[in-house]
Amino acid sequence: METRSNRRLQVLTVTLAACATALVYAQQQASNEVTIGGTDLGGIVTSANGPEAGVWVIAETTDLPTKYAKMVATDNRGRYVIPELPKATYNVWVRGYGLVDSQKVKASPGQHVNLTAALAPTPAAAAEYYPGVYWYSMLQIPDKGQFPGTGPSGNGISPVMKNQHYWIDTIKNSCQSCHALGSLGVRRIPKEWGHFNSSVDAWTKRLQAGQAQANMATTLAQLGPKKALPLFADWTDRIAAGELPSAKPERPRGVERNVVLTMWEWSTPKAYLHDAISTDKRNPRVNARGLIYGSPEESTDMVPVLNPTTNETWQIEHPFRDPNTPSSLDYPHGWSPYWKDEQIWDGHTTIHNPIIDEKGRVWFTARIRAPKNPEYCKAGSDLPSAKVAPLNESGRQLSMYDPKTNKFSLIDTCFSTQHLYFAHDANNTLWTSAGGPQSGVVGWLNTKMYLETGDEKKSQGWTPLIIDTNGNGKRDEYVEANQPLDPKKDKRIMAAFYGVQPSPVGDSIWGQAMDVGFSRMDQPGYLIRLVPGSNPPETALAEIYLPPDIGFGSRGVDIGLDGVVWTALASGHLASVDRR
């Protein structure tokens, strides 16, 4: 006997069948609407919910000289085109928020490929694809009322942490900037370490792993181990118990979907890349489609090189002058769940940052010797900068690689270097940052003079950072950073640039400093404007800019063609300074 309920079921079945037929027809139509060339892949992505907008389609191959992948996002109708693929056979699949990776489909350029997205079966499965920072945001932060820290015999927070801003800045700029702390390998305790009585013990073990333990211990000391370790342990415990991030990432929308990402596997599994360069940043036409150079920092002396046209990779060994140059092999190391007792870093040159000049030459901040400076850097030297601010040590210097000759020039500098950037002047001055505030100077190299004469001593200079605190518009006698203000004199600050950017408008040099030895300032991270003047060692003046109270923790600096300065803040903001 047929019931009304059964009739409803039959009607529903017919309706679903009609929808399925319509969906197949729509897929075919949409696929035909996607125009591709002989080097492209294109089609539509659908799931049980229909077209999937704002998901990524990835094409990956190992047929080329190095592993290669290209990724695009789908439009609001689920359509995609992956353009300009080298000839190869690719694995193609879909990844996106709310999904798990789809089955991989074999395809070659010139094909239309419709793909079926796989919906995540559970919220936990979906969360495995969230960016690591969503997981990292689950870390509990001490309440504002617990600052300033009262030390190990008090609340466990280091007295260095003057307020909550300092804590947040440290776990972002000192931890997150070097480690993807929310990634799978960090948000879980590796099973290879075996059993621990507590997660605090596990984190104690983790912070002793590998060759970076000294840096990790320094950061932990800044936070206060008694407080920080239990918080990190609580974080991984809650994740292990099934807690998920409270926020969900949004899929790309609007112009965000226009991105095309190309990825190559270069260098080696035992090295990491701090940075890469492909052109003269003042003129992006330089080295068009040319080689890309990487900086492997502490991990190796081998500079990775990528040819993005042929997809070939190789390495160039960076030399150093002094056989006593320190090595990362000298660092204390602990057992790693990935490399066990092997010390995988073996770098002497600690190549931090590269930049390309107008002729395609590559300049590096690189260590070429032991820390002790030549005599001409120290007190008693006739070098103008040394007379003003003598320097006894530098941890990293400069080098230049000429692709035409395949030769390195090693350039000894009295000042330490970390990042570097060319000015827009006739001398092609290369301004550098020193990273930490210890030296209290900003250094530069007149590259025009150096390339003409090869004289590294006369071609370099540096200046202390002096604030015009008496307000007369010029540099006068000044008090040192550890001395009280004098209304009749200027004031030195013990700061150094981390990011450095010469302005394309005027002659000012902008830097970003992590710490400034100036007691009136009570938050981490500042922007500093340096005006060199006619004789920088003796005439340079600096200005300091703090973000509004809501913002804190600047990291890095960049400048637009209009002279407006930009920085990223640990408070979660992008900030700009328009001095006009």
Coordinates of C-alpha atoms in Angstrom, one line a residue:
M1 CA 0.0 0.0 0.0
E2 CA 1.5 3.3 -1.0
T3 CA 1.5 5.9 1.7
R4 CA 1.8 9.7 1.5
S5 CA 5.2 9.4 3.1
N6 CA 6.4 7.0 0.4
R7 CA 5.1 9.3 -2.3
R8 CA 7.1 12.1 -0.8
L9 CA 10.2 9.9 -0.9
Q10 CA 9.7 9.1 -4.6
V11 CA 9.2 12.8 -5.5
L12 CA 12.3 13.6 -3.5
T13 CA 14.3 10.9 -5.3
V14 CA 13.2 12.2 -8.7
T15 CA 14.1 15.7 -7.6
L16 CA 17.5 14.7 -6.5
A17 CA 18.1 12.8 -9.8
A18 CA 17.1 15.9 -11.7
C19 CA 19.4 18.0 -9.6
A20 CA 22.3 15.6 -10.2
T21 CA 21.6 15.6 -14.0
A22 CA 21.6 19.4 -13.9
L23 CA 24.8 19.5 -11.9
V24 CA 26.6 17.3 -14.4
Y25 CA 25.3 19.5 -17.2
A26 CA 26.4 22.7 -15.3
Q27 CA 29.8 21.2 -14.8
Q28 CA 30.2 20.5 -18.5
Q29 CA 29.0 24.0 -19.4
A30 CA 31.3 25.6 -16.8
S31 CA 34.2 23.5 -18.0
N32 CA 33.6 24.7 -21.5
E33 CA 33.5 28.3 -20.3
V34 CA 37.0 27.9 -18.9
T35 CA 39.4 28.9 -21.7
I36 CA 42.8 27.5 -21.5
G37 CA 45.9 27.3 -23.6
G38 CA 48.3 24.5 -24.3
T39 CA 50.4 25.2 -21.2
D40 CA 47.4 25.6 -18.8
L41 CA 45.1 23.4 -16.7
G42 CA 41.5 24.5 -16.1
G43 CA 38.1 23.3 -15.0
I44 CA 35.7 23.5 -12.2
V45 CA 35.6 22.3 -8.6
T46 CA 32.4 21.0 -7.1
S47 CA 31.4 19.0 -4.0
A48 CA 28.2 17.6 -2.7
N49 CA 27.3 21.3 -1.9
G50 CA 27.8 22.4 -5.5
P51 CA 30.6 24.7 -6.9
E52 CA 33.3 25.3 -4.4
A53 CA 34.5 29.0 -4.4
G54 CA 37.7 30.2 -2.9
V55 CA 39.5 26.9 -2.6
W56 CA 43.0 26.1 -3.9
V57 CA 43.8 23.9 -6.8
I58 CA 47.3 22.6 -6.7
A59 CA 49.3 21.0 -9.5
E60 CA 52.6 19.4 -8.4
T61 CA 55.2 17.4 -10.2
T62 CA 58.6 15.8 -9.7
D63 CA 59.3 15.4 -13.4
L64 CA 61.3 18.7 -13.6
P65 CA 64.9 19.2 -12.3
T66 CA 63.4 20.1 -8.9
K67 CA 60.1 19.5 -7.3
Y68 CA 57.6 22.1 -8.6
A69 CA 54.1 23.2 -7.7
K70 CA 51.7 25.9 -8.8
M71 CA 48.5 26.9 -7.0
V72 CA 45.5 29.1 -7.8
A73 CA 42.1 29.8 -6.1
T74 CA 38.7 29.1 -7.6
D75 CA 36.2 31.9 -8.5
N76 CA 32.7 32.1 -7.2
R77 CA 31.5 29.5 -9.7
G78 CA 34.2 27.1 -8.8
R79 CA 36.2 27.7 -11.9
Y80 CA 40.0 27.7 -12.0
V81 CA 42.9 28.1 -14.5
I82 CA 46.5 27.2 -13.6
P83 CA 48.6 29.1 -16.2
E84 CA 51.9 28.6 -17.8
L85 CA 52.9 25.1 -16.6
P86 CA 56.1 23.5 -17.8
K87 CA 55.6 20.4 -19.7
A88 CA 55.2 17.5 -17.2
T89 CA 52.7 15.2 -15.7
Y90 CA 51.1 16.7 -12.6
N91 CA 49.2 15.5 -9.6
V92 CA 46.2 17.9 -9.3
W93 CA 44.1 18.2 -6.2
V94 CA 41.9 20.5 -4.2
R95 CA 42.6 21.9 -0.7
G96 CA 40.6 24.5 1.2
Y97 CA 39.0 25.5 4.5
G98 CA 36.2 23.2 5.3
L99 CA 37.7 20.5 3.2
V100 CA 40.3 17.7 3.4
D101 CA 42.6 17.1 0.5
S102 CA 40.8 15.6 -2.5
Q103 CA 42.1 12.6 -4.4
K104 CA 44.9 13.5 -6.7
V105 CA 44.3 13.3 -10.4
K106 CA 47.0 12.9 -13.1
A107 CA 46.9 15.6 -15.7
S108 CA 49.1 17.3 -18.3
P109 CA 49.0 21.0 -19.5
G110 CA 46.3 21.7 -22.1
Q111 CA 43.7 19.6 -20.3
H112 CA 40.3 20.5 -18.8
V113 CA 40.1 18.8 -15.4
N114 CA 37.0 18.9 -13.3
L115 CA 37.7 18.1 -9.7
T116 CA 35.6 16.9 -6.8
A117 CA 36.3 18.5 -3.4
A118 CA 36.2 16.4 -0.3
L119 CA 34.2 17.9 2.6
A120 CA 35.8 17.6 6.0
P121 CA 33.9 14.9 7.9
T122 CA 34.4 16.7 11.3
P123 CA 35.4 20.1 12.6
A124 CA 38.6 18.5 13.9
A125 CA 39.5 17.2 10.4
A126 CA 38.8 20.7 9.0
A127 CA 41.0 22.4 11.6
E128 CA 44.1 20.3 10.6
Y129 CA 44.3 22.6 7.5
Y130 CA 44.0 25.9 9.4
P131 CA 47.1 28.1 9.3
G132 CA 49.3 27.4 12.3
V133 CA 48.7 30.8 13.8
Y134 CA 45.0 29.8 14.5
W135 CA 46.3 27.0 16.7
Y136 CA 49.0 29.3 18.2
S137 CA 46.3 31.8 19.2
M138 CA 45.0 29.2 21.7
L139 CA 48.1 29.8 23.9
Q140 CA 47.0 31.5 27.1
I141 CA 48.5 34.9 27.9
P142 CA 49.1 36.1 31.4
D143 CA 46.5 38.7 32.5
K144 CA 47.5 42.4 32.4
G145 CA 47.4 42.5 36.1
Q146 CA 50.3 40.1 36.4
F147 CA 52.7 42.7 34.9
P148 CA 55.4 43.8 35.5
G149 CA 56.9 40.4 36.3
T150 CA 58.2 39.7 39.8
G151 CA 60.7 37.0 38.9
P152 CA 61.0 33.3 39.8
S153 CA 60.3 33.9 43.5
G154 CA 57.2 35.9 42.6
N155 CA 54.7 35.3 39.8
G156 CA 57.3 33.5 37.6
I157 CA 57.3 36.3 35.0
S158 CA 60.6 37.9 34.2
P159 CA 60.9 41.5 35.5
V160 CA 62.0 42.3 31.9
M161 CA 58.3 41.9 31.0
K162 CA 57.2 45.4 32.0
N163 CA 53.7 44.9 30.7
Q164 CA 51.6 42.5 28.7
H165 CA 52.7 44.1 25.4
Y166 CA 56.2 42.9 26.1
W167 CA 55.0 39.3 26.6
I168 CA 52.9 39.3 23.4
D169 CA 55.7 40.9 21.4
T170 CA 58.2 38.3 22.6
I171 CA 56.0 35.2 21.8
K172 CA 55.4 36.7 18.3
N173 CA 58.6 38.4 17.3
S174 CA 61.1 36.1 19.2
C175 CA 59.2 32.8 18.9
Q176 CA 56.7 32.9 16.0
S177 CA 59.0 34.7 13.6
C178 CA 61.5 31.9 13.6
H179 CA 59.3 28.9 14.4
A180 CA 55.9 28.0 12.9
L181 CA 54.7 27.4 16.4
G182 CA 51.1 26.4 15.5
S183 CA 52.2 23.8 12.9
L184 CA 51.5 20.2 13.4
G185 CA 55.1 19.3 14.5
V186 CA 55.0 21.9 17.3
R187 CA 51.4 21.9 18.6
R188 CA 51.9 18.2 19.4
I189 CA 54.7 16.5 21.5
P190 CA 56.6 14.2 19.2
K191 CA 56.1 10.5 20.1
E192 CA 59.8 9.9 19.3
W193 CA 60.7 11.5 22.6
G194 CA 58.9 8.8 24.6
H195 CA 57.1 9.2 27.9
F196 CA 57.2 12.2 30.1
N197 CA 55.7 12.6 33.6
S198 CA 54.3 16.0 32.6
S199 CA 54.0 18.2 29.5
V200 CA 56.3 20.8 31.3
D201 CA 59.0 18.1 31.2
A202 CA 58.3 17.5 27.5
W203 CA 58.6 21.2 26.8
T204 CA 61.8 21.4 28.8
K205 CA 63.1 18.7 26.5
R206 CA 61.9 20.4 23.4
L207 CA 63.6 23.6 24.2
Q208 CA 66.9 21.8 24.5
A209 CA 66.6 20.1 21.0
G210 CA 68.7 20.8 18.0
Q211 CA 71.3 23.6 17.6
A212 CA 69.0 26.5 18.3
Q213 CA 68.6 25.8 22.0
A214 CA 70.7 28.8 23.1
N215 CA 68.3 31.2 21.3
M216 CA 65.3 29.4 22.6
A217 CA 66.7 29.5 26.2
T218 CA 67.3 33.2 25.8
T219 CA 63.7 33.9 24.9
L220 CA 62.5 31.6 27.7
A221 CA 64.6 33.6 30.1
Q222 CA 63.0 36.8 28.9
L223 CA 59.5 35.4 29.5
G224 CA 60.3 33.6 32.7
P225 CA 60.5 29.8 32.6
K226 CA 58.4 29.3 35.7
K227 CA 55.4 31.0 34.0
A228 CA 56.1 30.3 30.3
L229 CA 56.7 26.5 30.4
P230 CA 53.4 25.7 32.1
L231 CA 51.5 27.9 29.6
F232 CA 53.1 26.1 26.6
A233 CA 52.4 22.8 28.3
D234 CA 48.8 23.7 28.9
W235 CA 48.5 24.7 25.3
T236 CA 49.6 21.3 23.9
D237 CA 47.6 19.5 26.6
R238 CA 44.4 21.2 25.5
I239 CA 45.1 20.4 21.9
A240 CA 45.9 16.8 22.7
A241 CA 42.5 16.6 24.5
G242 CA 40.7 17.7 21.4
E243 CA 40.3 21.5 21.8
L244 CA 40.1 23.4 18.5
P245 CA 40.8 27.0 17.6
S246 CA 37.8 29.2 18.4
A247 CA 38.1 31.1 15.1
K248 CA 37.9 29.7 11.6
P249 CA 39.8 31.1 8.7
E250 CA 37.9 32.6 5.8
R251 CA 38.4 31.4 2.2
P252 CA 40.0 33.9 -0.2
R253 CA 37.5 36.4 -1.6
G254 CA 37.5 39.1 -4.3
V255 CA 40.9 40.0 -5.6
E256 CA 42.5 37.6 -3.1
R257 CA 41.5 34.9 -5.6
N258 CA 43.6 36.3 -8.4
V259 CA 46.8 35.0 -6.8
V260 CA 49.0 32.5 -8.6
L261 CA 51.7 30.9 -6.4
T262 CA 54.7 29.0 -7.9
M263 CA 56.8 26.9 -5.6
W264 CA 60.1 25.1 -6.0
E265 CA 62.0 22.8 -3.7
W266 CA 65.5 24.1 -3.4
S267 CA 68.4 24.0 -1.0
T268 CA 68.4 20.7 1.1
P269 CA 66.3 19.2 3.9
K270 CA 69.0 20.1 6.4
A271 CA 69.1 23.8 5.6
Y272 CA 66.6 26.6 5.9
L273 CA 66.2 29.9 4.1
H274 CA 66.0 33.1 5.9
D275 CA 65.4 35.2 2.8
A276 CA 65.6 35.3 -1.0
I277 CA 66.2 38.0 -3.7
S278 CA 65.4 38.1 -7.4
T279 CA 65.9 41.8 -8.4
D280 CA 67.1 45.3 -7.6
K281 CA 64.2 46.4 -5.4
R282 CA 64.6 50.0 -6.7
N283 CA 64.1 48.7 -10.3
P284 CA 62.2 45.4 -10.7
R285 CA 63.3 45.2 -14.3
V286 CA 66.8 44.2 -13.3
N287 CA 67.4 40.5 -13.6
A288 CA 64.0 39.8 -15.1
R289 CA 63.3 36.0 -15.2
G290 CA 66.9 35.7 -13.9
L291 CA 68.4 33.7 -11.1
I292 CA 67.0 33.8 -7.5
Y293 CA 69.5 33.6 -4.6
G294 CA 68.7 32.5 -1.0
S295 CA 70.3 33.2 2.4
P296 CA 70.6 30.0 4.5
E297 CA 71.8 31.9 7.7
E298 CA 73.1 29.5 10.4
S299 CA 72.4 26.3 8.5
T300 CA 75.1 26.2 5.8
D301 CA 77.7 28.1 3.8
M302 CA 76.0 26.9 0.6
V303 CA 74.0 29.7 -1.1
P304 CA 71.0 28.1 -2.9
V305 CA 70.3 29.3 -6.4
L306 CA 67.1 28.8 -8.5
N307 CA 66.6 29.3 -12.2
P308 CA 62.8 29.9 -12.4
T309 CA 62.8 29.5 -16.2
T310 CA 64.5 26.1 -16.4
N311 CA 63.5 25.0 -12.9
E312 CA 67.1 24.1 -12.2
T313 CA 68.7 24.5 -8.7
W314 CA 72.3 24.4 -7.5
Q315 CA 74.4 25.8 -4.7
I316 CA 77.3 28.2 -4.4
E317 CA 79.8 28.0 -1.6
H318 CA 80.2 31.3 0.3
P319 CA 83.9 31.7 1.4
F320 CA 85.2 33.3 4.6
R321 CA 88.6 34.8 5.3
D322 CA 89.6 33.7 8.8
P323 CA 90.0 29.9 9.5
N324 CA 88.9 30.8 13.1
T325 CA 85.5 32.0 12.0
P326 CA 82.9 30.5 14.3
S327 CA 80.7 27.7 13.1
S328 CA 77.2 26.6 14.0
L329 CA 78.8 23.3 14.7
D330 CA 80.1 25.0 17.8
Y331 CA 76.6 25.5 19.2
P332 CA 75.4 23.3 22.0
H333 CA 72.9 20.8 20.7
G334 CA 70.3 18.4 22.0
W335 CA 68.6 15.3 20.7
S336 CA 66.1 16.0 17.9
P337 CA 63.1 13.8 17.1
Y338 CA 63.9 14.4 13.4
W339 CA 67.7 14.3 13.2
K340 CA 68.5 12.5 16.6
D341 CA 72.1 13.5 17.6
E342 CA 73.2 14.7 14.2
Q343 CA 74.3 18.3 14.0
I344 CA 72.7 19.3 10.7
W345 CA 73.8 23.0 10.7
D346 CA 77.4 23.6 9.6
G347 CA 77.5 27.2 8.6
H348 CA 80.3 29.7 9.3
T349 CA 79.1 32.6 7.2
T350 CA 75.6 33.0 8.8
I351 CA 74.3 34.6 5.6
H352 CA 71.3 36.6 6.8
N353 CA 70.1 38.8 4.0
P354 CA 70.8 39.3 0.2
I355 CA 70.1 42.2 -2.1
I356 CA 70.7 42.7 -5.9
D357 CA 72.2 45.9 -7.3
E358 CA 71.5 47.6 -10.6
K359 CA 74.0 45.4 -12.5
G360 CA 72.7 42.1 -11.1
R361 CA 75.4 41.6 -8.5
V362 CA 74.3 40.0 -5.2
W363 CA 75.3 41.6 -1.9
F364 CA 75.0 39.7 1.4
T365 CA 75.2 40.4 5.1
A366 CA 77.6 37.5 5.9
R367 CA 80.3 36.6 8.5
I368 CA 83.8 36.4 7.0
R369 CA 85.9 36.3 10.2
A370 CA 86.0 36.0 14.0
P371 CA 84.3 38.8 16.0
K372 CA 87.4 40.8 16.9
N373 CA 87.7 43.9 14.8
P374 CA 90.7 45.3 13.0
E375 CA 92.6 48.0 14.8
Y376 CA 91.3 50.7 12.5
C377 CA 87.8 50.2 14.0
K378 CA 88.9 50.9 17.6
A379 CA 89.8 53.8 19.7
G380 CA 92.9 55.7 18.5
S381 CA 92.1 55.0 14.8
D382 CA 92.2 57.8 12.2
L383 CA 88.9 56.6 10.7
P384 CA 86.3 59.3 11.1
S385 CA 83.6 57.0 12.4
A386 CA 86.0 55.3 14.9
K387 CA 86.9 58.6 16.4
V388 CA 83.2 59.2 17.2
A389 CA 82.1 55.7 18.1
P390 CA 84.9 53.1 18.3
L391 CA 83.9 49.5 17.8
N392 CA 85.8 46.5 19.1
E393 CA 83.7 43.7 17.6
S394 CA 81.3 42.9 14.8
G395 CA 79.4 39.7 14.4
R396 CA 78.6 39.8 10.7
Q397 CA 80.1 41.8 7.8
L398 CA 79.4 42.1 4.0
S399 CA 80.1 40.2 0.8
M400 CA 79.4 40.6 -2.9
Y401 CA 78.9 37.9 -5.5
D402 CA 79.3 38.7 -9.2
P403 CA 77.4 36.2 -11.4
K404 CA 79.5 37.3 -14.4
T405 CA 82.7 36.1 -12.9
N406 CA 81.3 33.6 -10.3
K407 CA 83.5 35.3 -7.7
F408 CA 82.9 36.6 -4.2
S409 CA 84.4 39.8 -2.7
L410 CA 84.6 39.7 1.0
I411 CA 84.2 43.1 2.7
D412 CA 85.3 43.6 6.3
T413 CA 83.2 46.0 8.3
C414 CA 83.7 47.4 11.8
F415 CA 79.9 47.4 12.3
S416 CA 77.7 44.3 12.6
T417 CA 75.3 43.7 9.8
Q418 CA 71.9 41.9 9.5
H419 CA 69.7 43.5 6.8
L420 CA 70.8 45.8 4.0
Y421 CA 69.3 48.1 1.4
F422 CA 70.6 50.5 -1.3
A423 CA 70.0 54.2 -1.1
H424 CA 68.9 56.3 -4.1
D425 CA 72.1 58.3 -4.3
A426 CA 75.1 58.7 -6.6
N427 CA 77.3 56.6 -4.4
N428 CA 74.8 53.7 -4.4
T429 CA 75.3 53.6 -0.6
L430 CA 74.5 50.3 1.0
W431 CA 72.8 50.9 4.4
T432 CA 72.8 48.1 6.9
S433 CA 71.1 47.1 10.1
A434 CA 72.9 45.5 13.1
G435 CA 69.9 43.6 14.6
G436 CA 70.4 44.0 18.3
P437 CA 71.1 47.3 20.1
Q438 CA 74.5 46.4 21.5
S439 CA 76.6 48.4 19.1
G440 CA 74.4 51.5 19.1
V441 CA 75.4 52.5 15.6
V442 CA 74.1 52.4 12.0
G443 CA 76.6 51.5 9.3
W444 CA 77.0 51.9 5.6
L445 CA 79.2 51.1 2.6
N446 CA 79.9 53.5 -0.2
T447 CA 79.7 50.8 -2.9
K448 CA 80.8 53.2 -5.7
M449 CA 84.1 53.9 -3.9
Y450 CA 84.6 50.3 -2.9
L451 CA 84.1 49.0 -6.5
E452 CA 86.4 51.6 -7.8
T453 CA 89.2 51.3 -5.2
G454 CA 88.7 48.0 -3.4
D455 CA 89.4 49.9 -0.2
E456 CA 87.0 48.5 2.4
K457 CA 88.4 50.7 5.2
K458 CA 87.8 54.1 3.5
S459 CA 84.5 53.0 1.9
Q460 CA 82.7 52.3 5.1
G461 CA 81.3 54.5 7.9
W462 CA 78.9 54.4 10.8
T463 CA 77.3 56.8 13.2
P464 CA 75.8 56.6 16.7
L465 CA 72.1 57.5 17.0
I466 CA 71.8 61.0 18.5
I467 CA 68.5 62.7 19.3
D468 CA 68.2 66.5 19.0
T469 CA 66.9 66.8 22.5
N470 CA 67.9 70.4 22.9
G471 CA 65.8 71.2 19.8
N472 CA 68.2 73.5 17.9
G473 CA 68.1 71.5 14.7
K474 CA 71.7 70.4 14.6
R475 CA 74.0 67.9 16.3
D476 CA 75.8 69.2 19.3
E477 CA 77.7 67.7 22.3
Y478 CA 75.5 64.9 23.6
V479 CA 75.1 62.8 26.8
E480 CA 75.5 59.1 26.6
A481 CA 72.6 56.7 26.7
N482 CA 73.1 55.8 30.3
Q483 CA 73.3 59.4 31.4
P484 CA 70.3 61.7 32.4
L485 CA 69.0 64.2 29.9
D486 CA 70.7 67.6 29.8
P487 CA 68.5 70.4 28.3
K488 CA 71.6 72.0 26.8
K489 CA 72.8 68.9 25.1
D490 CA 71.6 66.2 22.7
K491 CA 71.1 62.6 23.8
R492 CA 72.6 59.3 22.4
I493 CA 70.4 56.2 22.4
M494 CA 71.8 52.7 22.4
A495 CA 69.7 51.4 19.6
A496 CA 70.4 49.7 16.3
F497 CA 68.2 49.1 13.2
Y498 CA 66.6 45.7 12.6
G499 CA 64.8 46.6 9.4
V500 CA 66.5 49.4 7.3
Q501 CA 65.0 51.4 4.4
P502 CA 66.5 54.5 2.7
S503 CA 63.6 56.7 1.7
P504 CA 63.1 57.4 -2.1
V505 CA 62.0 60.9 -1.1
G506 CA 64.8 63.0 0.4
D507 CA 68.0 61.6 2.1
S508 CA 66.5 60.1 5.3
I509 CA 67.1 56.5 6.3
W510 CA 64.4 54.7 8.2
G511 CA 65.0 51.8 10.6
Q512 CA 63.0 49.7 13.0
A513 CA 64.5 48.9 16.4
M514 CA 63.5 46.1 18.7
D515 CA 64.8 47.8 21.9
V516 CA 65.9 51.4 22.6
G517 CA 68.0 52.3 25.7
F518 CA 65.9 55.4 26.5
S519 CA 64.0 55.0 29.8
R520 CA 61.1 57.3 28.9
M521 CA 59.9 54.7 26.4
D522 CA 58.1 51.7 27.8
Q523 CA 57.0 49.5 24.9
P524 CA 58.9 47.2 22.6
G525 CA 59.7 48.3 19.1
Y526 CA 60.2 51.7 17.5
L527 CA 60.7 53.4 14.2
I528 CA 63.8 55.6 13.8
R529 CA 64.4 58.2 11.2
L530 CA 68.0 59.0 10.5
V531 CA 69.1 62.1 8.6
P532 CA 72.8 61.7 7.7
G533 CA 73.8 65.3 7.0
S534 CA 76.9 66.4 5.2
N535 CA 79.3 64.3 7.4
P536 CA 77.3 61.5 8.9
P537 CA 79.6 60.4 11.7
E538 CA 79.4 63.9 13.1
T539 CA 76.2 65.4 11.7
A540 CA 73.6 62.5 11.6
L541 CA 70.5 63.1 13.8
A542 CA 67.8 60.7 14.6
E543 CA 64.1 60.9 15.4
I544 CA 62.1 58.2 17.2
Y545 CA 58.5 57.3 16.4
L546 CA 56.2 55.3 18.7
P547 CA 52.9 53.8 17.6
P548 CA 49.7 55.0 19.3
D549 CA 49.0 53.3 22.7
I550 CA 46.8 50.6 21.0
G551 CA 49.7 49.4 18.9
F552 CA 53.1 47.8 19.9
G553 CA 55.9 45.6 18.8
S554 CA 57.1 46.8 15.4
R555 CA 58.9 44.3 13.2
G556 CA 60.5 45.3 9.9
V557 CA 60.0 48.4 7.8
D558 CA 59.2 49.4 4.2
I559 CA 58.7 52.6 2.4
G560 CA 56.4 53.6 -0.5
L561 CA 57.4 55.7 -3.4
D562 CA 55.6 58.6 -1.6
G563 CA 57.9 58.3 1.4
V564 CA 55.2 56.9 3.7
V565 CA 56.7 54.3 6.1
W566 CA 55.1 51.0 6.9
T567 CA 55.6 48.4 9.6
A568 CA 53.9 45.4 11.1
L569 CA 53.0 45.4 14.7
A570 CA 52.9 42.5 17.2
S571 CA 49.6 44.0 18.4
G572 CA 48.1 42.7 15.1
H573 CA 48.1 45.9 13.1
L574 CA 49.8 47.3 10.0
A575 CA 51.0 50.8 10.8
S576 CA 52.2 53.7 8.7
V577 CA 54.0 56.9 9.4
D578 CA 53.5 59.9 7.1
R579 CA 56.0 62.4 8.4
R580 CA 54.5 65.1 6.1

